[in-house]
Amino acid sequence: MTDTARDLLAALERTGPRPALAWYGEASRIELSGHVLANWVIKSVGHLNDEIALTPGAAVVMDVPPHWKRLVLALAVWSLGGGITAAEETRSTAFIPHRDQAMPDLLITDRPDDSPVENADEVLAVDAVSLAPRFSGALPPLVHDWAQEVRASPDHLSVPLPHWSGPAPAAGGAAAHRPDTVDRADDAPVRLLVEQDGLEELPHVLAALLSGGGIVGPAGSMSARQVADEQVTARP
C-alpha cells in the first residue's frame, strides 16, 4: 500500500533545490524548492499535531482564499488524517465538497473576526500573503497565529503519520487526460500550470510532485511570456 504523505515528502526532498512551486498570486514571483516546500509541510504537520492536537478524522474548515499557504496546510491536514470542508460556497472549490459542520475541530481562516463559521474548537489565523511574518490583524483571544507559531515547529518529521486522508494521485501521472499537454522530453520534469493554488487539480498536482516535477500558478495571474518562461509542460 502506498503512503502518499511520506512518498510526497520523500519526493520533494529528492527534488531538492529544484523548483517545486512557483506562485504569481502577489506582487512578485515566489519560488519554493522541493526542500523548502517539504519543510513547510513538515513544520505545519508538527504545528497541527503539537499546538492544535489534530487527530485522524478531525473536521477542519478551510476559510482561506487560494494561496500556496492554503495548499501547504491542506497537505498537512491530510497527512494527519483530517478531513477538509469549505466554510462557504464563495470559497468552495472542487476538491472540497461543502457540508454543514456545526462544531469543527479546527477553523483555518484569514478573517478570524468575521468568519461565517461561528464555533470551532480551535482557530488558526492565516494571511494569504507569502512573506508575512505574522498575522496582520488583531487576533481574538485563543486564536493561533500560524505564520508566527509554525516557525518554532521542528524541521524534521517527528510525528507518526496515519493513513493519508486526501485525494489520491492521478493515475498515469500529472498530465493524464489533458489533451492540450505540451510536448516534452520523456525525462523532463513535469511543470504543471494550475488555475489557482492546485487544490482543484490536486490528483494531478500530487502526481507532478511525486514525479519530481513542480506546479506553477495561478494561471489567471500569469502572462503568456511568464508561462513560457516557466517551461510549463502540462496545462489544465
mmCIF file of N, CA, C and O in Angstrom, residues 154-200:
data_model
loop_
_atom_site.group_PDB
_atom_site.id
_atom_site.type_symbol
_atom_site.label_atom_id
_atom_site.label_comp_id
_atom_site.label_asym_id
_atom_site.label_seq_id
_atom_site.Cartn_x
_atom_site.Cartn_y
_atom_site.Cartn_z
ATOM 1 N N PRO A 154 9.386 21.699 14.531
ATOM 2 C CA PRO A 154 10.604 21.002 14.077
ATOM 3 C C PRO A 154 10.742 21.010 12.554
ATOM 4 O O PRO A 154 9.763 20.993 11.809
ATOM 5 N N ASP A 155 12.004 21.012 12.107
ATOM 6 C CA ASP A 155 12.297 20.949 10.677
ATOM 7 C C ASP A 155 12.300 19.522 10.151
ATOM 8 O O ASP A 155 12.366 19.318 8.944
ATOM 9 N N HIS A 156 12.253 18.568 11.055
ATOM 10 C CA HIS A 156 12.233 17.159 10.662
ATOM 11 C C HIS A 156 10.973 16.505 11.193
ATOM 12 O O HIS A 156 10.517 16.811 12.300
ATOM 13 N N LEU A 157 10.415 15.608 10.399
ATOM 14 C CA LEU A 157 9.170 14.960 10.777
ATOM 15 C C LEU A 157 9.374 14.142 12.050
ATOM 16 O O LEU A 157 10.215 13.247 12.098
ATOM 17 N N SER A 158 8.602 14.459 13.088
ATOM 18 C CA SER A 158 8.701 13.744 14.356
ATOM 19 C C SER A 158 7.347 13.222 14.807
ATOM 20 O O SER A 158 7.161 12.866 15.971
ATOM 21 N N VAL A 159 6.409 13.180 13.865
ATOM 22 C CA VAL A 159 5.032 12.781 14.162
ATOM 23 C C VAL A 159 4.710 11.510 13.382
ATOM 24 O O VAL A 159 4.907 11.465 12.167
ATOM 25 N N PRO A 160 4.233 10.453 14.038
ATOM 26 C CA PRO A 160 3.787 9.270 13.288
ATOM 27 C C PRO A 160 2.594 9.639 12.405
ATOM 28 O O PRO A 160 1.585 10.161 12.905
ATOM 29 N N LEU A 161 2.709 9.399 11.121
ATOM 30 C CA LEU A 161 1.642 9.786 10.205
ATOM 31 C C LEU A 161 0.650 8.648 10.027
ATOM 32 O O LEU A 161 1.040 7.515 9.748
ATOM 33 N N PRO A 162 -0.633 8.937 10.170
ATOM 34 C CA PRO A 162 -1.661 7.921 9.904
ATOM 35 C C PRO A 162 -1.873 7.771 8.406
ATOM 36 O O PRO A 162 -1.109 8.309 7.598
ATOM 37 N N HIS A 163 -2.913 7.060 8.022
ATOM 38 C CA HIS A 163 -3.220 6.893 6.602
ATOM 39 C C HIS A 163 -3.621 8.237 5.999
ATOM 40 O O HIS A 163 -4.386 8.999 6.589
ATOM 41 N N TRP A 164 -3.092 8.540 4.841
ATOM 42 C CA TRP A 164 -3.418 9.774 4.093
ATOM 43 C C TRP A 164 -4.913 9.855 3.851
ATOM 44 O O TRP A 164 -5.532 8.903 3.379
ATOM 45 N N SER A 165 -5.519 10.999 4.170
ATOM 46 C CA SER A 165 -6.976 11.137 4.056
ATOM 47 C C SER A 165 -7.409 12.016 2.892
ATOM 48 O O SER A 165 -8.606 12.286 2.729
ATOM 49 N N GLY A 166 -6.461 12.468 2.082
ATOM 50 C CA GLY A 166 -6.811 13.327 0.957
ATOM 51 C C GLY A 166 -7.018 12.570 -0.332
ATOM 52 O O GLY A 166 -6.980 11.336 -0.366
ATOM 53 N N PRO A 167 -7.219 13.296 -1.432
ATOM 54 C CA PRO A 167 -7.369 12.654 -2.743
ATOM 55 C C PRO A 167 -6.132 11.863 -3.126
ATOM 56 O O PRO A 167 -5.018 12.165 -2.697
ATOM 57 N N ALA A 168 -6.321 10.841 -3.951
ATOM 58 C CA ALA A 168 -5.209 10.023 -4.425
ATOM 59 C C ALA A 168 -4.540 10.701 -5.615
ATOM 60 O O ALA A 168 -5.177 11.447 -6.366
ATOM 61 N N PRO A 169 -3.253 10.465 -5.811
ATOM 62 C CA PRO A 169 -2.577 10.997 -7.004
ATOM 63 C C PRO A 169 -3.231 10.473 -8.279
ATOM 64 O O PRO A 169 -3.783 9.379 -8.313
ATOM 65 N N ALA A 170 -3.169 11.262 -9.319
ATOM 66 C CA ALA A 170 -3.751 10.875 -10.604
ATOM 67 C C ALA A 170 -3.034 9.650 -11.163
ATOM 68 O O ALA A 170 -1.805 9.577 -11.148
ATOM 69 N N ALA A 171 -3.820 8.712 -11.640
ATOM 70 C CA ALA A 171 -3.229 7.540 -12.304
ATOM 71 C C ALA A 171 -2.651 7.963 -13.644
ATOM 72 O O ALA A 171 -3.258 8.728 -14.388
ATOM 73 N N GLY A 172 -1.464 7.498 -13.938
ATOM 74 C CA GLY A 172 -0.838 7.826 -15.218
ATOM 75 C C GLY A 172 -0.061 9.115 -15.219
ATOM 76 O O GLY A 172 0.454 9.532 -16.256
ATOM 77 N N GLY A 173 0.019 9.789 -14.051
ATOM 78 C CA GLY A 173 0.841 10.991 -13.965
ATOM 79 C C GLY A 173 0.050 12.274 -14.053
ATOM 80 O O GLY A 173 -1.157 12.295 -14.284
ATOM 81 N N ALA A 174 0.764 13.385 -13.874
ATOM 82 C CA ALA A 174 0.128 14.700 -13.777
ATOM 83 C C ALA A 174 -0.563 15.126 -15.055
ATOM 84 O O ALA A 174 -1.500 15.912 -15.036
ATOM 85 N N ALA A 175 -0.100 14.644 -16.203
ATOM 86 C CA ALA A 175 -0.646 15.105 -17.471
ATOM 87 C C ALA A 175 -1.715 14.177 -18.023
ATOM 88 O O ALA A 175 -2.201 14.375 -19.124
ATOM 89 N N ALA A 176 -2.103 13.160 -17.239
ATOM 90 C CA ALA A 176 -3.101 12.217 -17.737
ATOM 91 C C ALA A 176 -4.418 12.916 -18.047
ATOM 92 O O ALA A 176 -4.867 13.772 -17.300
ATOM 93 N N HIS A 177 -5.028 12.541 -19.163
ATOM 94 C CA HIS A 177 -6.340 13.045 -19.564
ATOM 95 C C HIS A 177 -6.326 14.553 -19.831
ATOM 96 O O HIS A 177 -7.348 15.207 -19.700
ATOM 97 N N ARG A 178 -5.182 15.101 -20.209
ATOM 98 C CA ARG A 178 -5.107 16.521 -20.529
ATOM 99 C C ARG A 178 -4.706 16.651 -21.998
ATOM 100 O O ARG A 178 -3.526 16.564 -22.340
ATOM 101 N N PRO A 179 -5.681 16.847 -22.877
ATOM 102 C CA PRO A 179 -5.392 16.807 -24.310
ATOM 103 C C PRO A 179 -4.487 17.923 -24.800
ATOM 104 O O PRO A 179 -3.899 17.811 -25.867
ATOM 105 N N ASP A 180 -4.386 19.047 -24.038
ATOM 106 C CA ASP A 180 -3.561 20.153 -24.509
ATOM 107 C C ASP A 180 -2.194 20.157 -23.843
ATOM 108 O O ASP A 180 -1.512 21.167 -23.804
ATOM 109 N N THR A 181 -1.769 19.014 -23.315
ATOM 110 C CA THR A 181 -0.445 18.920 -22.721
ATOM 111 C C THR A 181 0.632 19.266 -23.751
ATOM 112 O O THR A 181 0.588 18.831 -24.891
ATOM 113 N N VAL A 182 1.589 20.068 -23.327
ATOM 114 C CA VAL A 182 2.669 20.486 -24.215
ATOM 115 C C VAL A 182 3.645 19.331 -24.403
ATOM 116 O O VAL A 182 3.956 18.609 -23.466
ATOM 117 N N ASP A 183 4.145 19.170 -25.630
ATOM 118 C CA ASP A 183 5.141 18.124 -25.886
ATOM 119 C C ASP A 183 6.390 18.387 -25.066
ATOM 120 O O ASP A 183 6.830 19.526 -24.911
ATOM 121 N N ARG A 184 6.973 17.328 -24.526
ATOM 122 C CA ARG A 184 8.193 17.481 -23.749
ATOM 123 C C ARG A 184 8.996 16.192 -23.872
ATOM 124 O O ARG A 184 8.477 15.149 -24.241
ATOM 125 N N ALA A 185 10.271 16.290 -23.523
ATOM 126 C CA ALA A 185 11.104 15.098 -23.497
ATOM 127 C C ALA A 185 10.636 14.182 -22.384
ATOM 128 O O ALA A 185 10.166 14.633 -21.336
ATOM 129 N N ASP A 186 10.755 12.889 -22.588
ATOM 130 C CA ASP A 186 10.241 11.924 -21.624
ATOM 131 C C ASP A 186 10.888 12.070 -20.250
ATOM 132 O O ASP A 186 10.276 11.768 -19.237
ATOM 133 N N ASP A 187 12.148 12.531 -20.201
ATOM 134 C CA ASP A 187 12.835 12.624 -18.925
ATOM 135 C C ASP A 187 12.777 14.024 -18.316
ATOM 136 O O ASP A 187 13.399 14.286 -17.291
ATOM 137 N N ALA A 188 12.045 14.959 -18.951
ATOM 138 C CA ALA A 188 11.945 16.315 -18.418
ATOM 139 C C ALA A 188 10.943 16.338 -17.270
ATOM 140 O O ALA A 188 9.893 15.698 -17.329
ATOM 141 N N PRO A 189 11.246 17.084 -16.195
ATOM 142 C CA PRO A 189 10.295 17.171 -15.082
ATOM 143 C C PRO A 189 8.980 17.817 -15.527
ATOM 144 O O PRO A 189 8.966 18.727 -16.363
ATOM 145 N N VAL A 190 7.888 17.343 -14.979
ATOM 146 C CA VAL A 190 6.576 17.932 -15.257
ATOM 147 C C VAL A 190 6.512 19.320 -14.633
ATOM 148 O O VAL A 190 6.908 19.519 -13.478
ATOM 149 N N ARG A 191 6.048 20.302 -15.401
ATOM 150 C CA ARG A 191 5.769 21.643 -14.878
ATOM 151 C C ARG A 191 4.297 21.891 -15.141
ATOM 152 O O ARG A 191 3.884 22.192 -16.266
ATOM 153 N N LEU A 192 3.484 21.757 -14.129
ATOM 154 C CA LEU A 192 2.035 21.777 -14.267
ATOM 155 C C LEU A 192 1.485 23.158 -13.953
ATOM 156 O O LEU A 192 1.695 23.694 -12.860
ATOM 157 N N LEU A 193 0.789 23.755 -14.903
ATOM 158 C CA LEU A 193 0.124 25.040 -14.702
ATOM 159 C C LEU A 193 -1.221 24.798 -14.034
ATOM 160 O O LEU A 193 -2.038 24.015 -14.531
ATOM 161 N N VAL A 194 -1.474 25.452 -12.894
ATOM 162 C CA VAL A 194 -2.717 25.256 -12.158
ATOM 163 C C VAL A 194 -3.535 26.545 -12.170
ATOM 164 O O VAL A 194 -2.990 27.646 -12.242
ATOM 165 N N GLU A 195 -4.854 26.401 -12.090
ATOM 166 C CA GLU A 195 -5.732 27.562 -12.181
ATOM 167 C C GLU A 195 -5.585 28.478 -10.967
ATOM 168 O O GLU A 195 -5.571 29.696 -11.095
ATOM 169 N N GLN A 196 -5.492 27.884 -9.767
ATOM 170 C CA GLN A 196 -5.385 28.695 -8.550
ATOM 171 C C GLN A 196 -4.152 28.243 -7.772
ATOM 172 O O GLN A 196 -3.033 28.544 -8.163
ATOM 173 N N ASP A 197 -4.374 27.511 -6.672
ATOM 174 C CA ASP A 197 -3.220 27.035 -5.900
ATOM 175 C C ASP A 197 -3.006 25.532 -6.047
ATOM 176 O O ASP A 197 -2.160 24.963 -5.366
ATOM 177 N N GLY A 198 -3.762 24.905 -6.927
ATOM 178 C CA GLY A 198 -3.566 23.491 -7.195
ATOM 179 C C GLY A 198 -4.536 22.572 -6.497
ATOM 180 O O GLY A 198 -4.584 21.377 -6.805
ATOM 181 N N LEU A 199 -5.349 23.075 -5.583
ATOM 182 C CA LEU A 199 -6.245 22.188 -4.847
ATOM 183 C C LEU A 199 -7.359 21.642 -5.722
ATOM 184 O O LEU A 199 -7.830 20.530 -5.509
ATOM 185 N N GLU A 200 -7.781 22.415 -6.710
ATOM 186 C CA GLU A 200 -8.824 21.912 -7.607
ATOM 187 C C GLU A 200 -8.297 20.797 -8.510
ATOM 188 O O GLU A 200 -9.066 19.976 -8.987
#
